[in-house]
PDB file of C-alpha atoms and ligand atoms in Angstrom:
ATOM      1  CA  MET A  27      20.932  -6.386 -50.709  1.00 45.00           C
ATOM      2  CA  SER A  28      19.412  -9.690 -51.569  1.00 45.00           C
ATOM      3  CA  ILE A  29      19.707 -12.640 -53.821  1.00 51.00           C
ATOM      4  CA  GLN A  30      16.715 -12.572 -56.167  1.00 51.00           C
ATOM      5  CA  PRO A  31      16.469 -15.915 -57.893  1.00 46.00           C
ATOM      6  CA  GLU A  32      13.008 -15.075 -59.192  1.00 40.00           C
ATOM      7  CA  ILE A  33      14.481 -13.149 -62.122  1.00 44.00           C
ATOM      8  CA  SER A  34      16.044 -16.317 -63.454  1.00 45.00           C
ATOM      9  CA  PRO A  35      14.537 -17.535 -66.716  1.00 46.00           C
ATOM     10  CA  GLN A  36      15.286 -21.075 -65.580  1.00 47.00           C
ATOM     11  CA  PRO A  37      14.817 -21.903 -61.886  1.00 50.00           C
ATOM     12  CA  VAL A  38      17.987 -22.950 -60.100  1.00 47.00           C
ATOM     13  CA  GLU A  39      16.380 -26.226 -58.962  1.00 48.00           C
ATOM     14  CA  GLU A  40      15.965 -27.325 -62.574  1.00 51.00           C
ATOM     15  CA  ARG A  41      19.639 -26.922 -63.293  1.00 48.00           C
ATOM     16  CA  PRO A  42      22.205 -29.690 -62.792  1.00 47.00           C
ATOM     17  CA  GLU A  43      24.040 -29.974 -59.495  1.00 47.00           C
ATOM     18  CA  PRO A  44      26.724 -27.265 -59.249  1.00 47.00           C
ATOM     19  CA  ALA A  45      29.334 -29.979 -58.740  1.00 47.00           C
ATOM     20  CA  GLU A  46      29.166 -30.746 -62.480  1.00 70.00           C
ATOM     21  CA  GLY A  47      30.918 -27.523 -63.367  1.00 88.00           C
ATOM     22  CA  PRO A  48      32.175 -24.321 -61.832  1.00 96.00           C
ATOM     23  CA  ILE A  49      30.079 -21.702 -60.098  1.00 97.00           C
ATOM     24  CA  VAL A  50      30.256 -18.856 -62.609  1.00 98.00           C
ATOM     25  CA  LEU A  51      30.426 -15.137 -61.867  1.00 98.00           C
ATOM     26  CA  VAL A  52      29.302 -12.633 -64.481  1.00 98.00           C
ATOM     27  CA  GLY A  53      28.897  -8.868 -64.418  1.00 97.00           C
ATOM     28  CA  ALA A  54      30.124  -5.585 -65.778  1.00 95.00           C
ATOM     29  CA  PRO A  55      33.625  -4.198 -65.208  1.00 93.00           C
ATOM     30  CA  GLY A  56      33.915  -3.111 -61.590  1.00 92.00           C
ATOM     31  CA  SER A  57      31.330  -5.597 -60.338  1.00 95.00           C
ATOM     32  CA  GLY A  58      33.956  -7.479 -58.333  1.00 95.00           C
ATOM     33  CA  LYS A  59      34.027 -10.763 -60.272  1.00 96.00           C
ATOM     34  CA  SER A  60      37.735 -11.413 -59.771  1.00 95.00           C
ATOM     35  CA  THR A  61      37.863 -10.350 -56.121  1.00 96.00           C
ATOM     36  CA  VAL A  62      34.704 -12.225 -55.130  1.00 97.00           C
ATOM     37  CA  GLY A  63      35.660 -15.245 -57.255  1.00 98.00           C
ATOM     38  CA  ALA A  64      39.028 -15.649 -55.538  1.00 98.00           C
ATOM     39  CA  LEU A  65      37.482 -15.250 -52.071  1.00 98.00           C
ATOM     40  CA  LEU A  66      34.660 -17.677 -52.837  1.00 97.00           C
ATOM     41  CA  ALA A  67      37.045 -20.309 -54.167  1.00 97.00           C
ATOM     42  CA  GLU A  68      39.178 -19.958 -51.048  1.00 97.00           C
ATOM     43  CA  ARG A  69      36.113 -20.319 -48.866  1.00 96.00           C
ATOM     44  CA  LEU A  70      34.928 -23.419 -50.752  1.00 95.00           C
ATOM     45  CA  ASP A  71      38.487 -24.760 -50.997  1.00 96.00           C
ATOM     46  CA  VAL A  72      38.205 -25.225 -54.744  1.00 97.00           C
ATOM     47  CA  ALA A  73      40.139 -23.975 -57.769  1.00 97.00           C
ATOM     48  CA  PHE A  74      39.603 -20.459 -59.056  1.00 98.00           C
ATOM     49  CA  HIS A  75      39.957 -19.434 -62.686  1.00 98.00           C
ATOM     50  CA  ASP A  76      39.544 -16.004 -64.194  1.00 98.00           C
ATOM     51  CA  VAL A  77      39.117 -16.041 -67.975  1.00 98.00           C
ATOM     52  CA  ASP A  78      40.935 -12.733 -68.557  1.00 97.00           C
ATOM     53  CA  ALA A  79      43.853 -13.805 -66.371  1.00 97.00           C
ATOM     54  CA  VAL A  80      44.164 -17.138 -68.224  1.00 98.00           C
ATOM     55  CA  ILE A  81      44.127 -15.322 -71.587  1.00 98.00           C
ATOM     56  CA  VAL A  82      46.851 -12.909 -70.422  1.00 97.00           C
ATOM     57  CA  GLU A  83      48.965 -15.730 -69.013  1.00 97.00           C
ATOM     58  CA  ARG A  84      48.713 -17.897 -72.123  1.00 97.00           C
ATOM     59  CA  SER A  85      49.152 -15.163 -74.720  1.00 96.00           C
ATOM     60  CA  GLY A  86      51.833 -13.272 -72.825  1.00 97.00           C
ATOM     61  CA  LYS A  87      49.989 -10.053 -73.729  1.00 95.00           C
ATOM     62  CA  SER A  88      47.762  -7.710 -71.770  1.00 94.00           C
ATOM     63  CA  ILE A  89      44.063  -7.572 -72.699  1.00 94.00           C
ATOM     64  CA  ALA A  90      44.650  -3.998 -73.914  1.00 92.00           C
ATOM     65  CA  ASP A  91      47.471  -5.159 -76.222  1.00 94.00           C
ATOM     66  CA  ILE A  92      45.305  -7.962 -77.623  1.00 96.00           C
ATOM     67  CA  PHE A  93      42.566  -5.425 -78.441  1.00 93.00           C
ATOM     68  CA  VAL A  94      45.036  -3.047 -80.101  1.00 92.00           C
ATOM     69  CA  GLU A  95      47.207  -5.588 -81.936  1.00 95.00           C
ATOM     70  CA  ASP A  96      44.654  -8.252 -82.884  1.00 95.00           C
ATOM     71  CA  GLY A  97      41.346  -6.372 -82.679  1.00 95.00           C
ATOM     72  CA  GLU A  98      38.218  -6.923 -80.611  1.00 95.00           C
ATOM     73  CA  PRO A  99      36.778  -9.749 -82.801  1.00 97.00           C
ATOM     74  CA  ALA A 100      39.976 -11.775 -82.256  1.00 97.00           C
ATOM     75  CA  PHE A 101      39.770 -11.138 -78.518  1.00 97.00           C
ATOM     76  CA  ARG A 102      36.105 -12.196 -78.433  1.00 97.00           C
ATOM     77  CA  ALA A 103      36.884 -15.436 -80.288  1.00 97.00           C
ATOM     78  CA  LEU A 104      39.728 -16.211 -77.886  1.00 97.00           C
ATOM     79  CA  GLU A 105      37.513 -15.300 -74.937  1.00 98.00           C
ATOM     80  CA  ALA A 106      34.700 -17.616 -76.123  1.00 98.00           C
ATOM     81  CA  ARG A 107      37.124 -20.529 -76.655  1.00 98.00           C
ATOM     82  CA  THR A 108      38.813 -20.022 -73.289  1.00 98.00           C
ATOM     83  CA  THR A 109      35.465 -19.677 -71.518  1.00 98.00           C
ATOM     84  CA  ALA A 110      34.147 -22.906 -73.092  1.00 97.00           C
ATOM     85  CA  GLU A 111      37.253 -24.757 -71.943  1.00 97.00           C
ATOM     86  CA  LEU A 112      37.188 -23.388 -68.388  1.00 97.00           C
ATOM     87  CA  LEU A 113      33.456 -24.118 -68.029  1.00 97.00           C
ATOM     88  CA  ARG A 114      34.418 -27.782 -68.014  1.00 95.00           C
ATOM     89  CA  ARG A 115      36.593 -27.418 -64.911  1.00 95.00           C
ATOM     90  CA  PRO A 116      35.075 -27.536 -61.436  1.00 95.00           C
ATOM     91  CA  GLY A 117      35.563 -24.711 -58.946  1.00 97.00           C
ATOM     92  CA  VAL A 118      34.784 -21.040 -59.378  1.00 98.00           C
ATOM     93  CA  LEU A 119      35.056 -19.202 -62.701  1.00 98.00           C
ATOM     94  CA  SER A 120      34.977 -15.436 -63.294  1.00 98.00           C
ATOM     95  CA  LEU A 121      34.123 -14.395 -66.843  1.00 98.00           C
ATOM     96  CA  GLY A 122      35.175 -11.197 -68.597  1.00 97.00           C
ATOM     97  CA  GLY A 123      32.505  -8.496 -68.549  1.00 96.00           C
ATOM     98  CA  GLY A 124      31.724  -8.937 -72.231  1.00 97.00           C
ATOM     99  CA  ALA A 125      31.684 -12.742 -72.366  1.00 98.00           C
ATOM    100  CA  VAL A 126      27.868 -12.756 -72.364  1.00 98.00           C
ATOM    101  CA  LEU A 127      27.877 -11.039 -75.771  1.00 97.00           C
ATOM    102  CA  SER A 128      28.589 -14.460 -77.293  1.00 98.00           C
ATOM    103  CA  PRO A 129      25.403 -16.500 -77.976  1.00 97.00           C
ATOM    104  CA  THR A 130      27.513 -19.677 -77.750  1.00 97.00           C
ATOM    105  CA  THR A 131      28.748 -18.713 -74.295  1.00 98.00           C
ATOM    106  CA  ARG A 132      25.229 -17.800 -73.182  1.00 98.00           C
ATOM    107  CA  ALA A 133      23.995 -21.209 -74.332  1.00 97.00           C
ATOM    108  CA  ALA A 134      26.862 -22.969 -72.525  1.00 96.00           C
ATOM    109  CA  LEU A 135      25.974 -21.132 -69.320  1.00 97.00           C
ATOM    110  CA  ARG A 136      22.499 -22.706 -69.228  1.00 94.00           C
ATOM    111  CA  ASP A 137      23.943 -25.749 -67.490  1.00 85.00           C
ATOM    112  CA  HIS A 138      25.575 -23.785 -64.677  1.00 95.00           C
ATOM    113  CA  ARG A 139      24.960 -21.926 -61.506  1.00 95.00           C
ATOM    114  CA  VAL A 140      25.598 -18.363 -62.710  1.00 97.00           C
ATOM    115  CA  ILE A 141      25.744 -15.450 -60.310  1.00 97.00           C
ATOM    116  CA  TRP A 142      25.265 -11.992 -61.772  1.00 97.00           C
ATOM    117  CA  LEU A 143      27.153  -9.465 -59.684  1.00 97.00           C
ATOM    118  CA  LYS A 144      25.141  -6.371 -60.441  1.00 96.00           C
ATOM    119  CA  VAL A 145      26.761  -2.952 -60.178  1.00 96.00           C
ATOM    120  CA  GLY A 146      25.306   0.505 -60.744  1.00 95.00           C
ATOM    121  CA  LEU A 147      26.973   3.176 -62.853  1.00 94.00           C
ATOM    122  CA  ALA A 148      28.333   5.260 -59.950  1.00 92.00           C
ATOM    123  CA  GLN A 149      29.975   2.304 -58.198  1.00 93.00           C
ATOM    124  CA  SER A 150      31.274   0.869 -61.434  1.00 92.00           C
ATOM    125  CA  VAL A 151      32.943   4.193 -62.339  1.00 90.00           C
ATOM    126  CA  LYS A 152      34.362   4.478 -58.836  1.00 89.00           C
ATOM    127  CA  ARG A 153      35.791   0.950 -58.800  1.00 89.00           C
ATOM    128  CA  VAL A 154      37.171   0.975 -62.314  1.00 87.00           C
ATOM    129  CA  GLY A 155      38.543   4.503 -61.971  1.00 80.00           C
ATOM    130  CA  LEU A 156      40.776   5.562 -64.806  1.00 62.00           C
ATOM    131  CA  ASP A 157      42.115   2.064 -65.308  1.00 62.00           C
ATOM    132  CA  THR A 158      43.532   2.039 -68.831  1.00 63.00           C
ATOM    133  CA  ALA A 159      43.900  -1.755 -68.719  1.00 74.00           C
ATOM    134  CA  ARG A 160      40.268  -1.888 -69.907  1.00 79.00           C
ATOM    135  CA  PRO A 161      40.422  -0.990 -73.588  1.00 78.00           C
ATOM    136  CA  LEU A 162      36.661  -0.667 -74.038  1.00 82.00           C
ATOM    137  CA  LEU A 163      36.545   2.106 -71.480  1.00 81.00           C
ATOM    138  CA  LEU A 164      39.171   4.355 -73.018  1.00 78.00           C
ATOM    139  CA  GLY A 165      37.982   7.915 -73.533  1.00 77.00           C
ATOM    140  CA  ASN A 166      35.043   8.854 -71.346  1.00 83.00           C
ATOM    141  CA  VAL A 167      34.921   6.059 -68.775  1.00 85.00           C
ATOM    142  CA  ARG A 168      31.570   7.115 -67.386  1.00 87.00           C
ATOM    143  CA  SER A 169      29.725   7.303 -70.683  1.00 90.00           C
ATOM    144  CA  GLN A 170      31.338   4.093 -71.941  1.00 89.00           C
ATOM    145  CA  LEU A 171      30.278   2.282 -68.787  1.00 91.00           C
ATOM    146  CA  ARG A 172      26.752   3.689 -68.983  1.00 93.00           C
ATOM    147  CA  LYS A 173      26.410   2.421 -72.554  1.00 92.00           C
ATOM    148  CA  LEU A 174      27.849  -0.965 -71.664  1.00 93.00           C
ATOM    149  CA  LEU A 175      25.594  -1.400 -68.601  1.00 94.00           C
ATOM    150  CA  ASP A 176      22.513  -0.447 -70.635  1.00 94.00           C
ATOM    151  CA  GLU A 177      23.402  -2.751 -73.497  1.00 95.00           C
ATOM    152  CA  ARG A 178      24.247  -5.752 -71.366  1.00 96.00           C
ATOM    153  CA  ALA A 179      21.756  -5.766 -68.491  1.00 96.00           C
ATOM    154  CA  ALA A 180      19.375  -8.027 -70.436  1.00 97.00           C
ATOM    155  CA  LEU A 181      22.198 -10.470 -71.235  1.00 98.00           C
ATOM    156  CA  TYR A 182      23.372 -10.733 -67.620  1.00 97.00           C
ATOM    157  CA  ARG A 183      19.740 -11.235 -66.604  1.00 96.00           C
ATOM    158  CA  GLU A 184      19.320 -13.952 -69.232  1.00 97.00           C
ATOM    159  CA  VAL A 185      22.261 -16.044 -68.020  1.00 97.00           C
ATOM    160  CA  GLY A 186      22.028 -15.373 -64.279  1.00 96.00           C
ATOM    161  CA  THR A 187      20.447 -17.905 -61.974  1.00 95.00           C
ATOM    162  CA  GLU A 188      20.908 -15.424 -59.128  1.00 95.00           C
ATOM    163  CA  VAL A 189      21.609 -11.723 -58.926  1.00 95.00           C
ATOM    164  CA  ILE A 190      23.422  -9.933 -56.137  1.00 96.00           C
ATOM    165  CA  ASP A 191      23.397  -6.153 -55.948  1.00 95.00           C
ATOM    166  CA  THR A 192      27.000  -5.300 -55.082  1.00 95.00           C
ATOM    167  CA  ASP A 193      26.731  -1.527 -54.739  1.00 95.00           C
ATOM    168  CA  ASP A 194      26.646  -1.422 -50.934  1.00 93.00           C
ATOM    169  CA  THR A 195      27.981  -4.887 -50.217  1.00 94.00           C
ATOM    170  CA  THR A 196      31.539  -5.938 -49.408  1.00 95.00           C
ATOM    171  CA  PRO A 197      33.170  -8.863 -51.235  1.00 96.00           C
ATOM    172  CA  ALA A 198      33.161 -10.849 -47.974  1.00 97.00           C
ATOM    173  CA  ASP A 199      29.407 -10.310 -47.551  1.00 96.00           C
ATOM    174  CA  ILE A 200      28.793 -11.319 -51.151  1.00 96.00           C
ATOM    175  CA  VAL A 201      30.669 -14.569 -50.516  1.00 96.00           C
ATOM    176  CA  GLU A 202      28.443 -15.218 -47.497  1.00 95.00           C
ATOM    177  CA  MET A 203      25.328 -14.604 -49.583  1.00 94.00           C
ATOM    178  CA  ILE A 204      26.530 -17.053 -52.204  1.00 95.00           C
ATOM    179  CA  MET A 205      27.459 -19.626 -49.558  1.00 93.00           C
ATOM    180  CA  ASN A 206      24.048 -19.380 -47.890  1.00 89.00           C
ATOM    181  CA  ALA A 207      22.205 -19.813 -51.165  1.00 82.00           C
ATOM    182  CA  HIS A 208      24.507 -22.717 -51.952  1.00 61.00           C
ATOM    183  CA  VAL A 209      23.660 -24.460 -48.704  1.00 53.00           C
ATOM    184  CA  SER A 210      19.914 -23.855 -48.998  1.00 49.00           C
ATOM    185  CA  GLN A 211      19.738 -25.449 -52.443  1.00 46.00           C
ATOM    186  CA  ARG A 212      20.944 -28.807 -51.220  1.00 36.00           C
TER     187      ARG A 212
HETATM  188  C1  LIG B   2      35.525  -6.386 -71.142  1.00 59.72           C
HETATM  189  C2  LIG B   2      35.784  -6.537 -69.805  1.00 59.72           C
HETATM  190  C3  LIG B   2      37.122  -6.893 -69.321  1.00 59.72           C
HETATM  191  C4  LIG B   2      37.932  -7.619 -70.394  1.00 59.72           C
HETATM  192  C5  LIG B   2      37.939  -6.850 -71.650  1.00 59.72           C
HETATM  193  C6  LIG B   2      36.535  -6.619 -72.196  1.00 59.72           C
HETATM  194  C7  LIG B   2      34.149  -6.021 -71.535  1.00 59.72           C
HETATM  195  O1  LIG B   2      36.999  -7.721 -68.169  1.00 59.72           O
HETATM  196  O2  LIG B   2      37.448  -8.910 -70.632  1.00 59.72           O
HETATM  197  O3  LIG B   2      38.571  -5.621 -71.416  1.00 59.72           O
HETATM  198  O4  LIG B   2      33.795  -6.144 -72.713  1.00 59.72           O
HETATM  199  O5  LIG B   2      33.372  -5.610 -70.645  1.00 59.72           O
HETATM  200  P1  LIG B   2      36.467  -7.170 -66.742  1.00 59.72           P
HETATM  201  O6  LIG B   2      34.980  -7.325 -66.739  1.00 59.72           O
HETATM  202  O7  LIG B   2      37.120  -8.044 -65.742  1.00 59.72           O
HETATM  203  O8  LIG B   2      36.874  -5.743 -66.635  1.00 59.72           O
END
């Protein structure tokens, strides 16, 4: 498992200092964004925000209810607005798996250190399980995840300044990898 900054379309060194905004975690459902984000923030002693959690807290509705009652386009608009707002706060920020679908969000991410937590289909299915809280995965979880991973890989690659393969790596080890890269950039 390694951090492979060479896939970045824009070298990390050319980006602004991470202190200007949060370190951002992106990746598909089951990639560990929320778990790793919380651990990383604790380790760095900074604030942690998770876009989905903020949306749920503010709306008083689950993500699944927002999808059903308001529709996916309404969720995506809310997600893009919430992401834009939270990108202005320092700390660590975990995005929803589909946040990269928004061209506006992808453009906003160009100014940030963005870590793509990459997950393969088998691990993603295993970690997500039959979790019905994820409305996009209702029905055949495996085939939905396969489609989603195929469709989004290029978008995660586009926004990521680093990629970490999470399949055989624990959240604690991922935090160490991020910390080491963080130190070596300074
Ligand atoms: C989504 C992923 C979910 C959540 C929503 C849509 C997606 O977040 O934002 O259900 O499009 O992949 P997680 O990546 O935390 O599961």
